[in-house]
Amino acid sequence: MWMQLNKTILISRLSGVLGPNSQAVVKWKSPMVVRNYARGPVRTRTIVGQQPARPQTLKEKLMAPPSANAYSLGKGAAAGAAVVGMGALCYYGIGLGKENSIANNSMLWPQYVKDRIHSTYGFFGASCIVTAASAAAVFRTPRLLSLASRGGLLWTFASLALVIGSGAVARSIEYQPGFGPKHLAWVAHCAIMGAVIAPLCFIGGPILTRAAIYTGGIVGGLSTIAVCAPNDKFLYMGGPLAIGLGVVFASSLASMWLPPTTALGAGLASMSLYGGLLLFSGFLLYDTQRLVRKAEVYPQYTMAPFDPINASMSIYLDVLNIFIRIATIMSGSRNRK
């Protein structure tokens, strides 16, 4: 269309200059003059009123629509981490590690160490059941679902304070055998977590089922790596993981104001999803070996009693964050098809 308009303007300009005797004037011009004119510099013609193109500012680039490969970096990082994890699983699984692993040390464990680890994973399984039941109950209750689905900055910080506060209360109570105040606080915390993630059920049962299966496979593979690796291999990751947690948390908060329809928002969403998936996978390795270390050293090397509920809550939060991100990634992949 622009070429046709330019051609029309050019023809009208030539007609106005040449006038009615245009044919005679054209015949009068020599071929040499035409060749010389064609060899000369070509000047671009601009339409009257058209603004010249200018380079985009940084703000315009960040707020522009995201490209088709906005999530490619996150997907590549997740794929690379999966390859590294499979290599580590094969390496430690066939016993190529020279140091003692948790699997080797487990043959020398006294019975109380085994009981502590069994009780920890028992609380972990119960936490998953309570969370799933709470999410299903809230999803089936319209008033509670509307409350859990409410957006806005105030509700976001209120729910965040409720989750962090209930977890802190549950961790602060001293553990005692038998059902007591700590168990009540632990159940309340898991129920609150289920209510907060209840809107995730809008994704649909088939996707959530597949996400749960994939999460189980990832958790099983990472737990096997933690058990087969040297018993202190991942205990030095606490500092880097804490820094990564701050970055992912800041990205998740910033994505509230910057939707993924912009380039910057898509980058933040990719950091929150794929970066969080890698981060909590590393946390699972770290928390698994820390659980075993705490079960082994009390009471010989430490005065702090072993708390299976606190140990299970760390692993539970890692697994829950992995599940949420896998479900979100799968839901986004379905919507883009």
Tab-separated table of C-alpha atoms in Angstrom:
chain	number	residue	atom	x	y	z
A	1	MET	CA	0.000	0.000	0.000
A	2	TRP	CA	2.806	2.400	0.854
A	3	MET	CA	4.544	1.629	-2.453
A	4	GLN	CA	1.349	2.317	-4.404
A	5	LEU	CA	0.900	5.630	-2.581
A	6	ASN	CA	4.501	6.628	-3.258
A	7	LYS	CA	4.130	5.690	-6.920
A	8	THR	CA	0.947	7.746	-7.195
A	9	ILE	CA	2.606	10.772	-5.622
A	10	LEU	CA	5.597	10.400	-7.942
A	11	ILE	CA	3.415	10.192	-11.027
A	12	SER	CA	1.385	13.210	-9.987
A	13	ARG	CA	4.587	15.182	-9.331
A	14	LEU	CA	5.939	14.297	-12.800
A	15	SER	CA	2.630	15.198	-14.460
A	16	GLY	CA	2.576	18.547	-12.706
A	17	VAL	CA	6.154	19.353	-13.707
A	18	LEU	CA	5.980	18.172	-17.310
A	19	GLY	CA	2.535	19.481	-18.062
A	20	PRO	CA	0.539	18.616	-21.187
A	21	ASN	CA	3.650	18.493	-23.360
A	22	SER	CA	5.188	15.729	-21.315
A	23	GLN	CA	5.559	13.364	-24.241
A	24	ALA	CA	7.528	15.905	-26.217
A	25	VAL	CA	9.793	16.651	-23.339
A	26	VAL	CA	10.417	12.967	-22.743
A	27	LYS	CA	11.269	12.481	-26.393
A	28	TRP	CA	13.624	15.466	-26.241
A	29	LYS	CA	15.698	14.025	-23.368
A	30	SER	CA	18.708	12.050	-24.525
A	31	PRO	CA	19.462	8.500	-23.345
A	32	MET	CA	22.788	9.656	-21.899
A	33	VAL	CA	21.021	12.031	-19.567
A	34	VAL	CA	18.765	9.216	-18.414
A	35	ARG	CA	21.749	6.949	-17.784
A	36	ASN	CA	23.569	9.600	-15.861
A	37	TYR	CA	20.531	10.229	-13.736
A	38	ALA	CA	20.136	6.496	-13.003
A	39	ARG	CA	23.753	6.255	-11.939
A	40	GLY	CA	23.454	9.123	-9.547
A	41	PRO	CA	22.665	8.834	-5.824
A	42	VAL	CA	19.174	7.580	-5.012
A	43	ARG	CA	17.307	9.760	-2.574
A	44	THR	CA	14.565	8.294	-0.476
A	45	ARG	CA	11.275	10.090	-0.649
A	46	THR	CA	9.210	10.541	2.478
A	47	ILE	CA	5.528	11.193	2.730
A	48	VAL	CA	4.586	14.530	4.111
A	49	GLY	CA	3.778	14.186	7.817
A	50	GLN	CA	5.653	10.886	8.271
A	51	GLN	CA	7.939	10.816	11.309
A	52	PRO	CA	11.464	9.419	10.799
A	53	ALA	CA	12.199	6.119	12.503
A	54	ARG	CA	14.057	6.364	15.828
A	55	PRO	CA	15.711	3.661	17.936
A	56	GLN	CA	13.684	2.179	20.783
A	57	THR	CA	14.501	3.206	24.304
A	58	LEU	CA	15.299	0.670	27.016
A	59	LYS	CA	11.855	1.117	28.549
A	60	GLU	CA	10.151	0.479	25.213
A	61	LYS	CA	12.203	-2.685	24.694
A	62	LEU	CA	11.379	-4.008	28.163
A	63	MET	CA	7.667	-3.212	27.859
A	64	ALA	CA	7.369	-4.530	24.308
A	65	PRO	CA	5.510	-7.804	23.665
A	66	PRO	CA	7.680	-10.854	24.394
A	67	SER	CA	9.248	-12.792	21.576
A	68	ALA	CA	8.412	-16.377	20.720
A	69	ASN	CA	11.593	-17.530	22.484
A	70	ALA	CA	10.986	-15.660	25.743
A	71	TYR	CA	11.104	-18.868	27.795
A	72	SER	CA	13.849	-20.588	25.802
A	73	LEU	CA	16.588	-19.739	28.308
A	74	GLY	CA	14.597	-21.178	31.204
A	75	LYS	CA	13.720	-24.300	29.243
A	76	GLY	CA	17.346	-24.774	28.260
A	77	ALA	CA	18.476	-24.421	31.876
A	78	ALA	CA	15.885	-26.963	33.020
A	79	ALA	CA	16.893	-29.378	30.264
A	80	GLY	CA	20.575	-28.990	31.142
A	81	ALA	CA	19.848	-29.588	34.821
A	82	ALA	CA	17.893	-32.721	33.915
A	83	VAL	CA	20.853	-34.052	31.924
A	84	VAL	CA	23.229	-33.302	34.806
A	85	GLY	CA	20.845	-34.976	37.244
A	86	MET	CA	20.623	-38.102	35.124
A	87	GLY	CA	24.399	-38.211	34.852
A	88	ALA	CA	24.777	-37.817	38.622
A	89	LEU	CA	22.182	-40.522	39.218
A	90	CYS	CA	24.024	-42.929	36.966
A	91	TYR	CA	27.418	-41.969	38.395
A	92	TYR	CA	26.505	-42.374	42.056
A	93	GLY	CA	23.977	-45.130	41.446
A	94	ILE	CA	26.545	-47.596	40.122
A	95	GLY	CA	28.933	-46.790	42.952
A	96	LEU	CA	31.600	-44.737	41.171
A	97	GLY	CA	31.840	-42.293	44.082
A	98	LYS	CA	34.910	-42.882	46.253
A	99	GLU	CA	33.500	-41.464	49.489
A	100	ASN	CA	31.005	-43.051	51.806
A	101	SER	CA	27.405	-42.399	50.857
A	102	ILE	CA	24.241	-42.361	52.920
A	103	ALA	CA	23.285	-45.700	51.427
A	104	ASN	CA	26.517	-47.240	52.671
A	105	ASN	CA	26.219	-45.696	56.108
A	106	SER	CA	22.616	-46.838	56.456
A	107	MET	CA	23.791	-50.422	56.932
A	108	LEU	CA	25.447	-49.332	60.195
A	109	TRP	CA	22.602	-47.184	61.498
A	110	PRO	CA	21.126	-48.013	64.890
A	111	GLN	CA	17.413	-48.555	64.996
A	112	TYR	CA	16.596	-45.108	66.403
A	113	VAL	CA	18.125	-43.405	63.356
A	114	LYS	CA	15.965	-45.509	61.052
A	115	ASP	CA	12.884	-44.731	63.147
A	116	ARG	CA	13.552	-40.998	62.932
A	117	ILE	CA	13.856	-41.066	59.167
A	118	HIS	CA	10.745	-43.232	58.813
A	119	SER	CA	8.716	-40.912	61.034
A	120	THR	CA	9.926	-37.878	59.064
A	121	TYR	CA	8.741	-39.289	55.757
A	122	GLY	CA	5.535	-40.409	57.454
A	123	PHE	CA	4.829	-36.783	58.416
A	124	PHE	CA	5.778	-35.726	54.896
A	125	GLY	CA	3.219	-38.091	53.352
A	126	ALA	CA	0.571	-36.964	55.833
A	127	SER	CA	1.341	-33.324	54.960
A	128	CYS	CA	0.686	-34.005	51.286
A	129	ILE	CA	-2.608	-35.735	52.102
A	130	VAL	CA	-3.816	-32.897	54.361
A	131	THR	CA	-2.857	-30.291	51.750
A	132	ALA	CA	-4.652	-32.134	48.936
A	133	ALA	CA	-7.772	-32.620	51.057
A	134	SER	CA	-7.811	-28.962	52.088
A	135	ALA	CA	-7.376	-27.768	48.495
A	136	ALA	CA	-10.210	-30.022	47.286
A	137	ALA	CA	-12.510	-28.854	50.099
A	138	VAL	CA	-11.847	-25.172	49.409
A	139	PHE	CA	-12.287	-25.677	45.664
A	140	ARG	CA	-15.704	-27.257	46.238
A	141	THR	CA	-16.829	-24.419	48.545
A	142	PRO	CA	-17.749	-21.305	46.502
A	143	ARG	CA	-17.291	-18.783	49.312
A	144	LEU	CA	-13.906	-20.113	50.348
A	145	LEU	CA	-12.823	-20.401	46.714
A	146	SER	CA	-13.758	-16.774	45.988
A	147	LEU	CA	-11.777	-15.727	49.043
A	148	ALA	CA	-8.761	-17.814	48.032
A	149	SER	CA	-8.944	-16.540	44.435
A	150	ARG	CA	-9.136	-12.896	45.422
A	151	GLY	CA	-6.390	-10.821	43.874
A	152	GLY	CA	-4.853	-7.557	44.889
A	153	LEU	CA	-1.769	-6.512	46.753
A	154	LEU	CA	-3.385	-6.536	50.196
A	155	TRP	CA	-4.690	-10.087	49.896
A	156	THR	CA	-1.375	-11.310	48.501
A	157	PHE	CA	0.590	-10.029	51.466
A	158	ALA	CA	-2.109	-11.234	53.886
A	159	SER	CA	-1.969	-14.783	52.530
A	160	LEU	CA	1.819	-14.671	52.523
A	161	ALA	CA	1.858	-13.554	56.153
A	162	LEU	CA	-0.629	-16.292	57.048
A	163	VAL	CA	1.484	-19.011	55.433
A	164	ILE	CA	4.768	-17.798	56.935
A	165	GLY	CA	3.212	-17.185	60.345
A	166	SER	CA	1.556	-20.583	60.605
A	167	GLY	CA	4.784	-22.277	59.565
A	168	ALA	CA	6.800	-20.324	62.108
A	169	VAL	CA	4.365	-21.225	64.885
A	170	ALA	CA	4.479	-24.903	63.959
A	171	ARG	CA	8.282	-24.918	63.938
A	172	SER	CA	8.638	-23.027	67.209
A	173	ILE	CA	6.661	-25.503	69.337
A	174	GLU	CA	8.738	-28.231	70.926
A	175	TYR	CA	8.098	-31.690	69.581
A	176	GLN	CA	6.646	-34.262	71.974
A	177	PRO	CA	5.699	-37.852	71.125
A	178	GLY	CA	1.975	-38.301	70.744
A	179	PHE	CA	-0.607	-35.891	69.372
A	180	GLY	CA	-0.077	-32.466	70.930
A	181	PRO	CA	-0.004	-28.712	70.201
A	182	LYS	CA	2.779	-29.053	67.636
A	183	HIS	CA	0.749	-31.587	65.681
A	184	LEU	CA	-2.258	-29.246	65.677
A	185	ALA	CA	-0.129	-26.349	64.439
A	186	TRP	CA	1.391	-28.598	61.771
A	187	VAL	CA	-2.049	-29.722	60.523
A	188	ALA	CA	-3.267	-26.105	60.485
A	189	HIS	CA	-0.247	-25.036	58.452
A	190	CYS	CA	-0.803	-27.793	55.877
A	191	ALA	CA	-4.517	-26.903	55.657
A	192	ILE	CA	-3.661	-23.244	55.062
A	193	MET	CA	-1.240	-24.237	52.321
A	194	GLY	CA	-3.966	-26.298	50.686
A	195	ALA	CA	-6.395	-23.359	50.828
A	196	VAL	CA	-3.831	-21.023	49.263
A	197	ILE	CA	-3.121	-23.330	46.306
A	198	ALA	CA	-6.792	-24.279	45.813
A	199	PRO	CA	-7.166	-22.000	42.722
A	200	LEU	CA	-4.607	-24.249	41.054
A	201	CYS	CA	-7.443	-26.742	40.622
A	202	PHE	CA	-8.816	-24.572	37.793
A	203	ILE	CA	-6.063	-26.045	35.634
A	204	GLY	CA	-7.931	-29.338	35.551
A	205	GLY	CA	-7.629	-32.811	36.983
A	206	PRO	CA	-5.718	-34.440	34.082
A	207	ILE	CA	-2.955	-31.830	34.136
A	208	LEU	CA	-2.689	-31.923	37.924
A	209	THR	CA	-2.498	-35.712	37.835
A	210	ARG	CA	0.297	-35.634	35.285
A	211	ALA	CA	2.062	-32.913	37.248
A	212	ALA	CA	1.844	-35.059	40.387
A	213	ILE	CA	3.321	-38.027	38.516
A	214	TYR	CA	6.157	-35.922	37.107
A	215	THR	CA	6.790	-34.447	40.539
A	216	GLY	CA	6.988	-37.927	42.019
A	217	GLY	CA	9.536	-38.927	39.400
A	218	ILE	CA	11.666	-35.825	40.000
A	219	VAL	CA	11.503	-36.194	43.786
A	220	GLY	CA	12.353	-39.888	43.586
A	221	GLY	CA	15.335	-39.237	41.332
A	222	LEU	CA	16.663	-36.381	43.457
A	223	SER	CA	16.223	-38.355	46.671
A	224	THR	CA	18.119	-41.253	45.141
A	225	ILE	CA	20.947	-38.910	44.149
A	226	ALA	CA	21.073	-37.469	47.684
A	227	VAL	CA	21.216	-40.964	49.185
A	228	CYS	CA	23.795	-42.370	46.774
A	229	ALA	CA	26.042	-39.288	46.811
A	230	PRO	CA	28.621	-38.696	49.573
A	231	ASN	CA	26.829	-37.904	52.801
A	232	ASP	CA	27.995	-34.258	52.887
A	233	LYS	CA	28.073	-33.544	49.145
A	234	PHE	CA	25.146	-31.098	49.143
A	235	LEU	CA	25.440	-29.722	52.676
A	236	TYR	CA	27.624	-26.865	51.426
A	237	MET	CA	24.884	-25.510	49.163
A	238	GLY	CA	23.058	-23.593	51.901
A	239	GLY	CA	24.528	-20.165	51.090
A	240	PRO	CA	24.020	-20.216	47.298
A	241	LEU	CA	20.526	-21.661	47.732
A	242	ALA	CA	19.597	-18.846	50.126
A	243	ILE	CA	20.751	-16.258	47.594
A	244	GLY	CA	18.833	-18.000	44.822
A	245	LEU	CA	15.729	-18.079	47.016
A	246	GLY	CA	15.893	-14.299	47.367
A	247	VAL	CA	16.194	-13.854	43.598
A	248	VAL	CA	13.258	-16.172	42.846
A	249	PHE	CA	11.136	-14.587	45.566
A	250	ALA	CA	11.813	-11.099	44.202
A	251	SER	CA	10.968	-12.284	40.672
A	252	SER	CA	7.694	-13.778	41.879
A	253	LEU	CA	6.712	-10.538	43.618
A	254	ALA	CA	7.714	-8.386	40.635
A	255	SER	CA	5.636	-10.533	38.268
A	256	MET	CA	2.541	-9.327	40.158
A	257	TRP	CA	2.977	-5.847	38.658
A	258	LEU	CA	4.556	-6.887	35.350
A	259	PRO	CA	2.414	-9.455	33.535
A	260	PRO	CA	4.068	-11.924	31.134
A	261	THR	CA	2.621	-9.995	28.162
A	262	THR	CA	5.735	-7.800	28.219
A	263	ALA	CA	9.356	-8.748	27.581
A	264	LEU	CA	10.403	-7.899	31.140
A	265	GLY	CA	7.385	-9.677	32.612
A	266	ALA	CA	8.097	-12.794	30.545
A	267	GLY	CA	11.689	-12.799	31.782
A	268	LEU	CA	10.555	-12.515	35.387
A	269	ALA	CA	7.979	-15.264	34.891
A	270	SER	CA	10.641	-17.512	33.368
A	271	MET	CA	12.915	-16.833	36.340
A	272	SER	CA	10.118	-17.627	38.779
A	273	LEU	CA	9.064	-20.838	37.022
A	274	TYR	CA	12.195	-22.481	35.657
A	275	GLY	CA	14.593	-20.829	38.075
A	276	GLY	CA	12.345	-21.833	40.977
A	277	LEU	CA	12.172	-25.384	39.656
A	278	LEU	CA	15.966	-25.651	39.670
A	279	LEU	CA	16.231	-23.878	43.011
A	280	PHE	CA	13.846	-26.135	44.909
A	281	SER	CA	15.372	-29.205	43.303
A	282	GLY	CA	18.657	-28.112	44.848
A	283	PHE	CA	16.875	-27.469	48.147
A	284	LEU	CA	15.517	-31.015	48.071
A	285	LEU	CA	19.031	-32.420	47.754
A	286	TYR	CA	20.218	-30.194	50.584
A	287	ASP	CA	17.283	-30.878	52.933
A	288	THR	CA	17.452	-34.636	52.366
A	289	GLN	CA	21.084	-34.843	53.430
A	290	ARG	CA	20.496	-32.408	56.293
A	291	LEU	CA	17.648	-34.605	57.539
A	292	VAL	CA	19.901	-37.649	57.607
A	293	ARG	CA	22.697	-35.717	59.306
A	294	LYS	CA	20.369	-34.505	62.081
A	295	ALA	CA	19.002	-38.004	62.585
A	296	GLU	CA	22.533	-39.386	62.939
A	297	VAL	CA	24.164	-36.846	65.277
A	298	TYR	CA	21.613	-36.614	68.124
A	299	PRO	CA	22.310	-37.143	71.005
A	300	GLN	CA	26.022	-37.936	70.541
A	301	TYR	CA	27.135	-34.724	68.828
A	302	THR	CA	24.374	-32.189	69.464
A	303	MET	CA	22.049	-31.138	72.243
A	304	ALA	CA	19.140	-30.158	69.972
A	305	PRO	CA	16.575	-32.967	69.909
A	306	PHE	CA	15.525	-34.403	66.595
A	307	ASP	CA	12.200	-32.958	65.365
A	308	PRO	CA	10.604	-35.082	62.610
A	309	ILE	CA	7.855	-32.516	61.944
A	310	ASN	CA	10.298	-29.689	61.284
A	311	ALA	CA	12.428	-31.946	59.121
A	312	SER	CA	9.391	-33.071	57.127
A	313	MET	CA	8.169	-29.485	56.634
A	314	SER	CA	11.378	-28.554	54.819
A	315	ILE	CA	11.048	-31.434	52.362
A	316	TYR	CA	7.300	-30.828	52.063
A	317	LEU	CA	7.784	-27.195	51.005
A	318	ASP	CA	10.409	-28.200	48.444
A	319	VAL	CA	8.130	-30.794	46.878
A	320	LEU	CA	5.105	-28.468	46.928
A	321	ASN	CA	7.013	-25.726	45.124
A	322	ILE	CA	8.247	-28.201	42.506
A	323	PHE	CA	4.682	-29.450	41.952
A	324	ILE	CA	3.247	-25.925	41.594
A	325	ARG	CA	5.826	-24.964	38.994
A	326	ILE	CA	5.445	-28.141	36.973
A	327	ALA	CA	1.654	-27.706	36.928
A	328	THR	CA	2.002	-24.059	35.877
A	329	ILE	CA	4.471	-24.908	33.106
A	330	MET	CA	2.219	-27.671	31.787
A	331	SER	CA	-0.810	-25.393	31.883
A	332	GLY	CA	1.038	-22.673	29.979
A	333	SER	CA	2.198	-25.176	27.354
A	334	ARG	CA	-1.391	-26.310	26.817
A	335	ASN	CA	-2.654	-22.731	26.445
A	336	ARG	CA	0.018	-21.860	23.863
A	337	LYS	CA	-0.957	-24.764	21.599
